[in-house]
Short mmCIF file of C-alpha atoms in Angstrom, two decimals:
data_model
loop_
_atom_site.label_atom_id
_atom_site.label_comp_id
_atom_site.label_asym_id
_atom_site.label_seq_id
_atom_site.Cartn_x
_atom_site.Cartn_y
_atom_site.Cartn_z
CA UNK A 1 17.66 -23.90 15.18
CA UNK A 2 20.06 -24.64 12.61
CA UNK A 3 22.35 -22.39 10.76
CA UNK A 4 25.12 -22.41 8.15
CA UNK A 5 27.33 -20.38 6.73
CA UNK A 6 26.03 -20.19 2.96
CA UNK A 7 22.42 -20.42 4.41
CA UNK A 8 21.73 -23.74 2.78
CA UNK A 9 20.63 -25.66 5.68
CA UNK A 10 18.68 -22.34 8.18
CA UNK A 11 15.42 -23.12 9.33
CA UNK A 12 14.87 -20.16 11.40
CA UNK A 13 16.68 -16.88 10.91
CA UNK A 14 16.27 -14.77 14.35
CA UNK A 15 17.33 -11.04 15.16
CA UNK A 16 18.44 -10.50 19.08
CA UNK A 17 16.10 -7.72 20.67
CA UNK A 18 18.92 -5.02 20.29
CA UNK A 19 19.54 -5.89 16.87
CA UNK A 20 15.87 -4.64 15.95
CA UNK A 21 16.13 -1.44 13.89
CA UNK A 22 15.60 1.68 15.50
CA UNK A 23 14.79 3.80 12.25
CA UNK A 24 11.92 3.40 9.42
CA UNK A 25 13.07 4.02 5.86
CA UNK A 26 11.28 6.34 3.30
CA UNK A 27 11.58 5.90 -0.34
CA UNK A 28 10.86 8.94 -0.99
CA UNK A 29 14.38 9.91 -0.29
CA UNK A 30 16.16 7.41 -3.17
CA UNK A 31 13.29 7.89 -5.77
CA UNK A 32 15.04 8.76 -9.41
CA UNK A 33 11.49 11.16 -10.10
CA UNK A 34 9.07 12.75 -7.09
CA UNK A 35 5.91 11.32 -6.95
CA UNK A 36 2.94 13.36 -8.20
CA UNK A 37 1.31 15.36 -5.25
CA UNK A 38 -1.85 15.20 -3.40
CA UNK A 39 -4.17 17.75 -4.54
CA UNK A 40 -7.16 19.53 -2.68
CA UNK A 41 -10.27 18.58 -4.21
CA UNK A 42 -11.77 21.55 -4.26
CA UNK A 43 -9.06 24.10 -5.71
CA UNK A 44 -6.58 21.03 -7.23
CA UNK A 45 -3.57 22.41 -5.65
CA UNK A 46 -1.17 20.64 -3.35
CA UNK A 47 -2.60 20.12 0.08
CA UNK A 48 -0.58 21.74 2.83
CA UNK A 49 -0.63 20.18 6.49
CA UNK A 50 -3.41 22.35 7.27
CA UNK A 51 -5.61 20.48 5.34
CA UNK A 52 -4.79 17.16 7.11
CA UNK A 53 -4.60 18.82 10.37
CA UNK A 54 -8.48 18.02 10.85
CA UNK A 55 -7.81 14.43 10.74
CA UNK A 56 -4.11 13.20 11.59
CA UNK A 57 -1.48 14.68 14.26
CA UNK A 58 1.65 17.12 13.03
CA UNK A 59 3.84 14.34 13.65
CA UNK A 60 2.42 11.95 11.23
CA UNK A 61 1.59 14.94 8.95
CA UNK A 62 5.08 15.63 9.16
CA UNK A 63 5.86 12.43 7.87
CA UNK A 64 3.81 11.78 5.51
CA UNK A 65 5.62 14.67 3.42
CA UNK A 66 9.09 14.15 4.74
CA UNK A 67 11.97 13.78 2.44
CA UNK A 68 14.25 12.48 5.46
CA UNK A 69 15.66 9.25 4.12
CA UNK A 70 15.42 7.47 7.95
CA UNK A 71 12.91 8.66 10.89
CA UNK A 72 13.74 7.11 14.16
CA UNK A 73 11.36 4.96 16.11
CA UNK A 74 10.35 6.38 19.45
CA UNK A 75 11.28 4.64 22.68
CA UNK A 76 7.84 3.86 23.63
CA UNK A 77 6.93 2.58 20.35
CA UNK A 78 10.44 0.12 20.69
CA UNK A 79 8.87 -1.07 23.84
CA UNK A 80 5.86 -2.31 22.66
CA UNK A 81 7.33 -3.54 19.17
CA UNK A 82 9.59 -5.95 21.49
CA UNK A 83 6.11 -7.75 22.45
CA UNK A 84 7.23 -9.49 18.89
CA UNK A 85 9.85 -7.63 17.21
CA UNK A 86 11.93 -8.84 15.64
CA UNK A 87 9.81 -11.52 14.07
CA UNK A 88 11.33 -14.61 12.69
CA UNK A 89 12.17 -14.98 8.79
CA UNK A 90 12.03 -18.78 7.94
CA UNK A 91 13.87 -20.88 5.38
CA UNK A 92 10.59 -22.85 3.78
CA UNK A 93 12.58 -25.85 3.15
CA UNK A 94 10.07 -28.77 3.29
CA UNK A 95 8.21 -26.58 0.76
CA UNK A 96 11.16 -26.80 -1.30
CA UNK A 97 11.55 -30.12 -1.04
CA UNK A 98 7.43 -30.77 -1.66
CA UNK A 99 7.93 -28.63 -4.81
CA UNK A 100 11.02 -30.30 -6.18
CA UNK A 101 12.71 -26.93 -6.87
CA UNK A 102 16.08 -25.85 -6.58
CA UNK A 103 15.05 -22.40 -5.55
CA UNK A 104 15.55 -21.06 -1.89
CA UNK A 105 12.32 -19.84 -0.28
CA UNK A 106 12.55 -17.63 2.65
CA UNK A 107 9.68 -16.21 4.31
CA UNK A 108 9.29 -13.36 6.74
CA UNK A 109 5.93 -14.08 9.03
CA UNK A 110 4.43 -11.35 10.63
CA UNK A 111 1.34 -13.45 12.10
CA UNK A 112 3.27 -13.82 14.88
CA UNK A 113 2.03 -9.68 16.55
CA UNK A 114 -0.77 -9.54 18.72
CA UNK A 115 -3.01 -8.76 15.65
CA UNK A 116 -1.52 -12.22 14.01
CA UNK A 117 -0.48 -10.06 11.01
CA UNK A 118 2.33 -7.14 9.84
CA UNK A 119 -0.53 -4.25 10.88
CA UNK A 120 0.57 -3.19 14.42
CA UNK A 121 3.69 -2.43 12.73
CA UNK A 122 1.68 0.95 11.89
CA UNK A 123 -0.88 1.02 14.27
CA UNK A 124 1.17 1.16 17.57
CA UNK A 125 3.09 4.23 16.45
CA UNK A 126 -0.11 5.91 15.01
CA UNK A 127 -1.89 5.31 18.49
CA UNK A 128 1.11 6.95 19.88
CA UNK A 129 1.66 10.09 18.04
CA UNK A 130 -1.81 10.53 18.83
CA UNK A 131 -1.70 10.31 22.31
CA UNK A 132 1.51 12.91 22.53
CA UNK A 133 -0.85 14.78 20.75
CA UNK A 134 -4.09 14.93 23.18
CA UNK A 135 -6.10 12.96 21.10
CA UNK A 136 -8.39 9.97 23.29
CA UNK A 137 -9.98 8.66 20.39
CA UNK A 138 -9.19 7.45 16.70
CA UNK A 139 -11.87 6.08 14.40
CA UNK A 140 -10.73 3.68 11.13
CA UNK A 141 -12.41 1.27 8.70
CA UNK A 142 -10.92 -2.59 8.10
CA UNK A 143 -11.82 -4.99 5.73
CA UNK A 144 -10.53 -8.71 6.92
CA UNK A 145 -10.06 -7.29 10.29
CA UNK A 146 -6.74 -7.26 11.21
CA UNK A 147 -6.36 -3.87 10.56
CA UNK A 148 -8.71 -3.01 13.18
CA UNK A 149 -7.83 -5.82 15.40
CA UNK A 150 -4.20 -4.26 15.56
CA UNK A 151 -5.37 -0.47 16.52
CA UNK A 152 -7.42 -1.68 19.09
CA UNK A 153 -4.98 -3.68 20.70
CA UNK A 154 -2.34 -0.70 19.81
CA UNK A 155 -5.50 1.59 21.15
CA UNK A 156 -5.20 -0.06 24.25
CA UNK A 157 -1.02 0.56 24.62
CA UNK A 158 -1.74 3.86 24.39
CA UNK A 159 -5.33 4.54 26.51
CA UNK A 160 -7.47 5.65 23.72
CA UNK A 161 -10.46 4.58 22.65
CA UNK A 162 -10.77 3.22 19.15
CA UNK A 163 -14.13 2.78 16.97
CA UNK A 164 -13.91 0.75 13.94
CA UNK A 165 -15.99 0.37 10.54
CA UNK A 166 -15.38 -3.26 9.23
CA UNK A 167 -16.55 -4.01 5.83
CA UNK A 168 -20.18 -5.62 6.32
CA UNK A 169 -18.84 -9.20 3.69
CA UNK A 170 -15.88 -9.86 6.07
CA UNK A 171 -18.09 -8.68 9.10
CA UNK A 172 -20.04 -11.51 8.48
CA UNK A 173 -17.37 -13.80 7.12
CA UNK A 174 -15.13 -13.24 10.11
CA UNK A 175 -17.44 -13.25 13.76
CA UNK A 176 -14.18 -13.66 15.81
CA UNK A 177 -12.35 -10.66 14.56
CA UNK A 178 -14.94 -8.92 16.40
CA UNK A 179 -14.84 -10.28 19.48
CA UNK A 180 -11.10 -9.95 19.09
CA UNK A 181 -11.56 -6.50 18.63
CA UNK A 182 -13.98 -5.75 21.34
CA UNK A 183 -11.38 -8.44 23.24
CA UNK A 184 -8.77 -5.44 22.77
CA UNK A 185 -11.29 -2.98 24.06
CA UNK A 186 -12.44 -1.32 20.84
CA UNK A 187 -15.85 -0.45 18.78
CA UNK A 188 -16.69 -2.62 15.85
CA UNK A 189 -19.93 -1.84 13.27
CA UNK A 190 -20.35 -3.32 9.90
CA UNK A 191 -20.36 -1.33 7.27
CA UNK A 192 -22.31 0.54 5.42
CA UNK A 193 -23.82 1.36 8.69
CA UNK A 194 -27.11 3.24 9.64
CA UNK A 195 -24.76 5.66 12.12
CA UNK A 196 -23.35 7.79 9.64
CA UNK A 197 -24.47 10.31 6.88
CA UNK A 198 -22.08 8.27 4.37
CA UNK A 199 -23.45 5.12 5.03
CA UNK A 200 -27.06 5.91 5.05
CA UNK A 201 -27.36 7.14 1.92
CA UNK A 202 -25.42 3.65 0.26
CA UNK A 203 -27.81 1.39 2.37
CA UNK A 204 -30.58 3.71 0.73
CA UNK A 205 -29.39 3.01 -2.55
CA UNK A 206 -28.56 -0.82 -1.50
CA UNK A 207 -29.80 -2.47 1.50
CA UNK A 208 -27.89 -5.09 0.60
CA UNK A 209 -24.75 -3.66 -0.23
CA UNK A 210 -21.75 -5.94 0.75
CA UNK A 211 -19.54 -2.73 1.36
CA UNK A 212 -16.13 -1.94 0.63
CA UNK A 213 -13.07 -0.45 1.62
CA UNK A 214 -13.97 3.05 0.42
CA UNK A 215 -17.27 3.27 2.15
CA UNK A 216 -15.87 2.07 5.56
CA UNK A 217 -13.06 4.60 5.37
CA UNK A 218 -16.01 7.57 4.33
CA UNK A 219 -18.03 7.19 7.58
CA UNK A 220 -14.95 6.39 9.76
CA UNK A 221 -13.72 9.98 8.54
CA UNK A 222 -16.98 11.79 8.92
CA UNK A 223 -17.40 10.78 12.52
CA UNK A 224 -13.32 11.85 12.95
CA UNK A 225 -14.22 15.10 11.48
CA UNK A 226 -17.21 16.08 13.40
CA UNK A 227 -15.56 15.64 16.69
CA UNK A 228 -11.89 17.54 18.22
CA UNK A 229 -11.13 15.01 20.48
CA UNK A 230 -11.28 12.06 17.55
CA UNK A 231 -8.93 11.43 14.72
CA UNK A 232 -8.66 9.16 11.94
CA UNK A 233 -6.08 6.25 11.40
CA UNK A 234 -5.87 4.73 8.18
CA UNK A 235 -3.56 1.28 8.16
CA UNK A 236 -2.65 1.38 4.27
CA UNK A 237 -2.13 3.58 1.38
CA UNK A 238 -0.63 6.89 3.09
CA UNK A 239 3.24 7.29 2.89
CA UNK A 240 3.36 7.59 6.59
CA UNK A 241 2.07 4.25 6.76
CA UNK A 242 4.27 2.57 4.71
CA UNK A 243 7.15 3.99 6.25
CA UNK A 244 5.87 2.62 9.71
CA UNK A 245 6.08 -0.91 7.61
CA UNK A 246 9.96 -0.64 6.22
CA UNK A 247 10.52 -2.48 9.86
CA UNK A 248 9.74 -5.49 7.87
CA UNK A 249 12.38 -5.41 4.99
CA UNK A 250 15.04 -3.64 7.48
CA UNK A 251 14.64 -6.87 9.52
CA UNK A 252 14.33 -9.48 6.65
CA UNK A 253 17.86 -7.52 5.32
CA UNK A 254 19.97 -8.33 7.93
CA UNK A 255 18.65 -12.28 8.55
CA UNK A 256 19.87 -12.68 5.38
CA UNK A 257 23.01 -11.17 5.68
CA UNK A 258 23.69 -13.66 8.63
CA UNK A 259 22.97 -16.82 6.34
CA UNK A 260 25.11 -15.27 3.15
CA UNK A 261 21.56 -14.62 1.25
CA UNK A 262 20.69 -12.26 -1.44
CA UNK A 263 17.04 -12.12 -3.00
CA UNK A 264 16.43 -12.73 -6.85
CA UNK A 265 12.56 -12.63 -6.80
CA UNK A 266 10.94 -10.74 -3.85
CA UNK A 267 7.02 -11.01 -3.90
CA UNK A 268 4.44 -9.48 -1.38
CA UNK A 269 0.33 -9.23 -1.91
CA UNK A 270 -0.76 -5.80 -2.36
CA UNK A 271 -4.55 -4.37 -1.73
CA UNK A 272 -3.29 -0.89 -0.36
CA UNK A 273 0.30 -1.92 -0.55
CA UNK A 274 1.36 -1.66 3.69
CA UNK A 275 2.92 -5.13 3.54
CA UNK A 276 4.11 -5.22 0.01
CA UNK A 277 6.08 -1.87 0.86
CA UNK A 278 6.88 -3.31 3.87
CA UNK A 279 9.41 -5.80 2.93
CA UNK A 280 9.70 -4.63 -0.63
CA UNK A 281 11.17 -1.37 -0.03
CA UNK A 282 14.26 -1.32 1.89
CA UNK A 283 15.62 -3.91 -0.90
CA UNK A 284 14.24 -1.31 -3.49
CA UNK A 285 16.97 1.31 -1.90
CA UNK A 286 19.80 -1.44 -2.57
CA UNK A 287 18.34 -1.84 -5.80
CA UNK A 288 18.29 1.52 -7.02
CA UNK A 289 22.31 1.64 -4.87
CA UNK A 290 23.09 -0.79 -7.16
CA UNK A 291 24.19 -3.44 -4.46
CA UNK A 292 21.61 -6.20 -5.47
CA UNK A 293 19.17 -6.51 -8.78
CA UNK A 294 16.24 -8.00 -7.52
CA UNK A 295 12.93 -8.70 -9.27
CA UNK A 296 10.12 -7.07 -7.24
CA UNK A 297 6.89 -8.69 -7.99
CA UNK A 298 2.88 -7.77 -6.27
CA UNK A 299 0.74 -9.95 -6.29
CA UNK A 300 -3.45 -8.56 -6.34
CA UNK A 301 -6.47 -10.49 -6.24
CA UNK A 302 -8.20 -10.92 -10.01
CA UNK A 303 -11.22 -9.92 -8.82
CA UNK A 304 -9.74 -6.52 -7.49
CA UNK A 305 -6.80 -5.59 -9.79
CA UNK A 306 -5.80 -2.04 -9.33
CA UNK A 307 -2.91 -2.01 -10.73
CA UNK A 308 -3.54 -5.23 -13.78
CA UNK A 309 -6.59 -3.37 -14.62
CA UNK A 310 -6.99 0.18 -12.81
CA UNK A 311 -5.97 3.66 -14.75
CA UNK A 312 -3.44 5.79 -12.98
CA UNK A 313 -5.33 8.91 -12.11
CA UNK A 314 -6.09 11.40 -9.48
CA UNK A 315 -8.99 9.67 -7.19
CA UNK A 316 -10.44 9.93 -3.95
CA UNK A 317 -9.69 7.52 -1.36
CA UNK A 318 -13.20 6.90 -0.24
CA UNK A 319 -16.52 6.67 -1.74
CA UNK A 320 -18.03 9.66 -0.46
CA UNK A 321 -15.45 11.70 -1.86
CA UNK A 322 -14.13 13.29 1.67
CA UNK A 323 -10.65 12.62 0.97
CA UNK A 324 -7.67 14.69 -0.85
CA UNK A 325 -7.21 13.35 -4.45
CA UNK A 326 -4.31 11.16 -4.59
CA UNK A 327 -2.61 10.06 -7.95
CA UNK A 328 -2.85 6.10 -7.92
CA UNK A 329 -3.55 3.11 -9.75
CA UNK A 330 -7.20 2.82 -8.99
CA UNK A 331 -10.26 0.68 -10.37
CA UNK A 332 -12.91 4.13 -9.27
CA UNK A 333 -13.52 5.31 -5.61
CA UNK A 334 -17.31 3.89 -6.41
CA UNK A 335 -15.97 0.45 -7.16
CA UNK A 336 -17.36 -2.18 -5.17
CA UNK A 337 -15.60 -5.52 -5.23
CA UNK A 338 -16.60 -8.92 -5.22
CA UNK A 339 -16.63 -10.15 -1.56
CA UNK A 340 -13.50 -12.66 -2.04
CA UNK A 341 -12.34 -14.00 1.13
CA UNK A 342 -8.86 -11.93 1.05
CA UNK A 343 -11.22 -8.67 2.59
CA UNK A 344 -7.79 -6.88 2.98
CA UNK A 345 -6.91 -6.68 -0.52
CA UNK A 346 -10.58 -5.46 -1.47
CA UNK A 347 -9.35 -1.42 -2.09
CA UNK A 348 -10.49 0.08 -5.35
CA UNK A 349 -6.85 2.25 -5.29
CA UNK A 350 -3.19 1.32 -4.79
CA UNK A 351 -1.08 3.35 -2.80
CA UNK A 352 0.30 6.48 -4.67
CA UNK A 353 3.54 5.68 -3.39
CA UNK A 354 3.43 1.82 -4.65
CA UNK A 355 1.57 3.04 -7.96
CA UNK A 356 4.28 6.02 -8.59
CA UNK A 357 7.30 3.38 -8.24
CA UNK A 358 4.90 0.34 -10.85
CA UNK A 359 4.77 3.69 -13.14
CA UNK A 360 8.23 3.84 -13.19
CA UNK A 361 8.64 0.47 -14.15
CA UNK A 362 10.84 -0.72 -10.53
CA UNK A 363 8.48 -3.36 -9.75
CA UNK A 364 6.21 -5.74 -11.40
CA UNK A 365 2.43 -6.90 -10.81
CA UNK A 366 0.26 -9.66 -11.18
CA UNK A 367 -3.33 -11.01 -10.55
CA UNK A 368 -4.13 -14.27 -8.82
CA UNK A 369 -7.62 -15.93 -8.71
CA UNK A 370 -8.89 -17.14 -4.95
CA UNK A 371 -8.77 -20.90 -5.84
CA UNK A 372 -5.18 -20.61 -7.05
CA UNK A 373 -4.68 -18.52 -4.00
CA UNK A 374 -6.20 -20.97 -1.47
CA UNK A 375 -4.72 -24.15 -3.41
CA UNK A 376 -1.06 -22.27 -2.22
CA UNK A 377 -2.56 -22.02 1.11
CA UNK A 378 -3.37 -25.47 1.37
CA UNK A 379 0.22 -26.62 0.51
CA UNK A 380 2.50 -24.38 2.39
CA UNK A 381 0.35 -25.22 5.71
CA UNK A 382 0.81 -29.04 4.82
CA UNK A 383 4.35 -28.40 4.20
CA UNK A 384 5.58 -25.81 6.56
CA UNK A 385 2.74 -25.82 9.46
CA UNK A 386 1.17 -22.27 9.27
CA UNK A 387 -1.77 -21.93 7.61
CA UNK A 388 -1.80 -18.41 5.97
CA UNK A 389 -4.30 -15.19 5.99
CA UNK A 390 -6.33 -15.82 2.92
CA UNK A 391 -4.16 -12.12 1.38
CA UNK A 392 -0.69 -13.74 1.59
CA UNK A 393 -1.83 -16.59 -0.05
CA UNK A 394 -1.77 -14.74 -3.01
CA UNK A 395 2.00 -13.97 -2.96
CA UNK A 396 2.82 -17.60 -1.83
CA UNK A 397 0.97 -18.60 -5.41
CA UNK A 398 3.66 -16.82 -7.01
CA UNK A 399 6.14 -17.81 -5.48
CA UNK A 400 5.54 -21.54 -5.95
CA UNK A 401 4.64 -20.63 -9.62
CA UNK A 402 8.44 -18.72 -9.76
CA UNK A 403 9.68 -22.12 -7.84
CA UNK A 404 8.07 -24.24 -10.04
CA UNK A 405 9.82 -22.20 -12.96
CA UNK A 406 13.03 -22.69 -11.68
CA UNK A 407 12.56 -26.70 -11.48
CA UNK A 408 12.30 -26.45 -15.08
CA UNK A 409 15.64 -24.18 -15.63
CA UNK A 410 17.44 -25.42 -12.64
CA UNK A 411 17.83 -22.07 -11.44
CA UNK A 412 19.06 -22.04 -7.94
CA UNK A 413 17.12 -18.53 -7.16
CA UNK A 414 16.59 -16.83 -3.81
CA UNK A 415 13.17 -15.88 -3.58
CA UNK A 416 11.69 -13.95 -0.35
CA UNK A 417 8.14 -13.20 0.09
CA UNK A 418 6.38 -11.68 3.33
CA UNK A 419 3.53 -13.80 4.99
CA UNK A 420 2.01 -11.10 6.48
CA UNK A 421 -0.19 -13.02 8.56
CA UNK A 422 -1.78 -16.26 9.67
CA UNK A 423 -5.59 -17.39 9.07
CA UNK A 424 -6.65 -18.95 12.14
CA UNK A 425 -9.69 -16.52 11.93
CA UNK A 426 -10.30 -17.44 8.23
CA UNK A 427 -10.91 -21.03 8.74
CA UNK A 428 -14.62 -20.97 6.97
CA UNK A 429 -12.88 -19.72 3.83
CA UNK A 430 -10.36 -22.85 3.54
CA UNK A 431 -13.64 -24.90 4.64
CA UNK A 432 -15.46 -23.66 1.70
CA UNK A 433 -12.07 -23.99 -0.63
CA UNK A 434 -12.15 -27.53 0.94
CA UNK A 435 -15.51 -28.11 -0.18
CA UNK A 436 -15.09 -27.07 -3.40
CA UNK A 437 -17.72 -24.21 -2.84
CA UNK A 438 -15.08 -21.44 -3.58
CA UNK A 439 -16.14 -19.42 -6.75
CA UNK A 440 -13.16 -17.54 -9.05
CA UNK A 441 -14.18 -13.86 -9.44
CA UNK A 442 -12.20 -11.71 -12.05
CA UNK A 443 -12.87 -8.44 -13.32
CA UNK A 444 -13.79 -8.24 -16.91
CA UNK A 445 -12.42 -5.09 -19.26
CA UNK A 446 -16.06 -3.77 -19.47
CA UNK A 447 -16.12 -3.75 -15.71
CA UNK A 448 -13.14 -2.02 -15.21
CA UNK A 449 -14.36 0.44 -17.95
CA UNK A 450 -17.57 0.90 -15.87
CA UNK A 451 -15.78 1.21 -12.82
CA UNK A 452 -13.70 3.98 -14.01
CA UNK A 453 -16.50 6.20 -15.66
CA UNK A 454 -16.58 8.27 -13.08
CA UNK A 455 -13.61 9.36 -12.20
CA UNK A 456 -12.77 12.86 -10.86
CA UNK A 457 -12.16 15.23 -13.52
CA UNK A 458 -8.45 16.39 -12.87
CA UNK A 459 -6.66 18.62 -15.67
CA UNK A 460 -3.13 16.77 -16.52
#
């Protein structure tokens, strides 16, 4: 490992064990305007915690609506964050050099958990509030998988068991993030699935049907709901969530306060917005302190562009329409996406946290194309030796496009981005990109149109 003063020559930035952070940071504290509130679909007022009671534990309730600007991580949860806590943030210098730019790339990888991405940064304290609860089993939907791989194995920390609803394209894209799963000790079923009331009435309509995000999550919460034992953990979106995440930016703040580094461009990928928060929004509370003036930049899959594309309105976060409406960027809770191989950015909606800070204009966002995506891939694994989840490959794209920019002014720019996991389990998808069998899907303006017909009907 080598370090320097000014940064300029740091490979790999480490953290000591008892210099982890022992407290998550909300936004919600340091936000100039509240966000708009989560309203019951049937009356469209406010939900209270009794309405959430049903499917989450008072703790996590609790924090979902806190206005606390720091919540302390619990002992237990510590323990098993140490398993890889605090993760490394690299200096990508041989990209650098590949690229020609004067720029400084830094990277914070969170492929290296037990999941191999950022997602048991939630899932091991979800498991464990509901445990201290009573609870012995949660159900939850994933898309790429890593979201489910990481509450199983966070299932397992905390003895319950855990039944998950992967979306049936990355089901069948991605045979080893089941047996990872079941590896872990949990329940994996493609969805749409024949087991639920949700899912049998889309495999009605389309035996086919690739599936999506918001289906997965609709039977995953109708099996919670039928039984008191069961709840339901969701690993994006909810506020709770992304406060579970912050461990990501806290870390990433003070690495590069030991190499004399302060951020001009920070990018993350956003498909629910857990990672993007993640590392984007402890630097949003300096930059709304006024201590730094960072660009914030996500980064979305064309063929999935919530917030490019998607309306800001109240929408349910599932197909079915079992959910509270939430106020979010959002392409239409019936919106199926193309089956791109970054699964974990294929959510019709945005988180209404993430979508409430874009509305006020204290980020920016972006669309990438899969081929653009996986060309990025391709070059930071021959440069820097990790090859990358196919959703992070989407924020490396613009980062080399913001390096490449700054070989053409000569800026000397800090730019951080969050490579929120590796894609050892994605290997047919850079085969295919290899082969030149990948296809670019975007989403046209009369798609989006049609996707947003049907929105619910909420009065402003």
């Amino acid at each position: 490992m080598r370090f320097s003063f000014d940064g300029m020559t740091a490979t790999k930035i480490m953290l000591d064990e008892d210099e982890m952070p022992r407290r998550w940071y909300n936004l919600m504290a340091d936000l100039p305007a509240p966000p708009p509130p989560v309203l019951h679909p049937g009356t469209l007022e406010p939900v209270g915690p009794q309405d959430l009671a049903p499917l989450f534990p008072m703790a996590l309730i609790e924090q979902e609506v806190t206005q606390e600007r720091y919540v302390d991580i619990p002992d237990d949860v510590l323990e098993v964050y140490r398993l890889w806590r605090p993760s490394p943030l690299f200096r990508a210098h041989r990209l650098e050099k590949a690229l020609g730019t004067p720029a400084r790339i830094y990277y914070k990888y969170e492929g290296v958990s037990p999941a191999g991405s950022h997602k048991p940064n939630t899932a091991v304290p979800q498991a464990y509030y509901n445990a201290a609860a009573g609870i012995r089993r949660l159900t939850t939907e994933t898309g790429a998988g890593q979201w489910g791989t990481a509450l199983a194995f966070a299932g397992a920390q905390f003895g319950l068991d855990v039944e998950i609803w992967q979306v049936r394209a990355s089901y069948d894209q991605k045979p080893y993030r089941k047996m990872m799963i079941e590896t872990f000790g949990g329940t994996i079923h493609p969805s749409p699935s024949d087991r639920t009331e949700a899912g049998r009435r889309v495999l009605a309509a389309d035996p086919g049907s690739p599936g999506s995000l918001g289906i997965a999550i609709s039977e995953a919460v109708e099996v919670a709901a039928a039984r008191p034992d069961t709840n339901y953990a969701l690993g994006s979106v909810l506020n709770h969530v992304l406060l579970h995440q912050t461990i990501i930016g806290e870390e990433a703040l003070l690495q590069l306060a030991k190499v004399g580094a302060t951020p001009d461009v920070i990018v993350g990928c956003t498909g629910g917005g857990s990672n993007f928060a993640g590392l984007a929004f402890p630097f949003l509370r300096e930059k709304l302190a006024g201590r730094m003036a960072p660009v914030i930049r996500a980064v979305e899959p064309a063929a999935c562009p919530s917030l490019t594309k998607g309306v800001y309105a109240y929408d349910f976060g599932d197909t079915a329409g079992m959910t509270p409406l939430m106020k979010m960027h959002t392409l239409g809770h019936d919106f199926i996406p193309d089956p791109i191989h970054a699964g974990g950015l294929r959510y019709h909606g945005m988180a209404p946290l993430i979508s409430h800070v874009y509305d006020l204009g204290l980020i920016e966002a972006a669309s990438k194309t899969q081929r653009e995506c996986f060309e990025a891939g391709v070059r930071f694994a021959r440069t820097e030796g990790i090859i990358p989840a196919p959703e992070p490959t989407h924020a490396l794209a613009a980062c080399i496009e913001e390096a490449l920019r700054c070989k053409e002014t000569g800026e000397e720019k800090v730019i951080l981005t969050a490579l929120c996991g590796h894609g050892h389990l994605d290997l047919p998808a850079y085969g295919r990109y290899l082969a030149g069998d990948m296809v670019d899907k975007e989403l046209s303006d009369d798609a989006v149109a049609a996707a947003v017909a049907q929105l619910p009907k909420v009065p402003a």
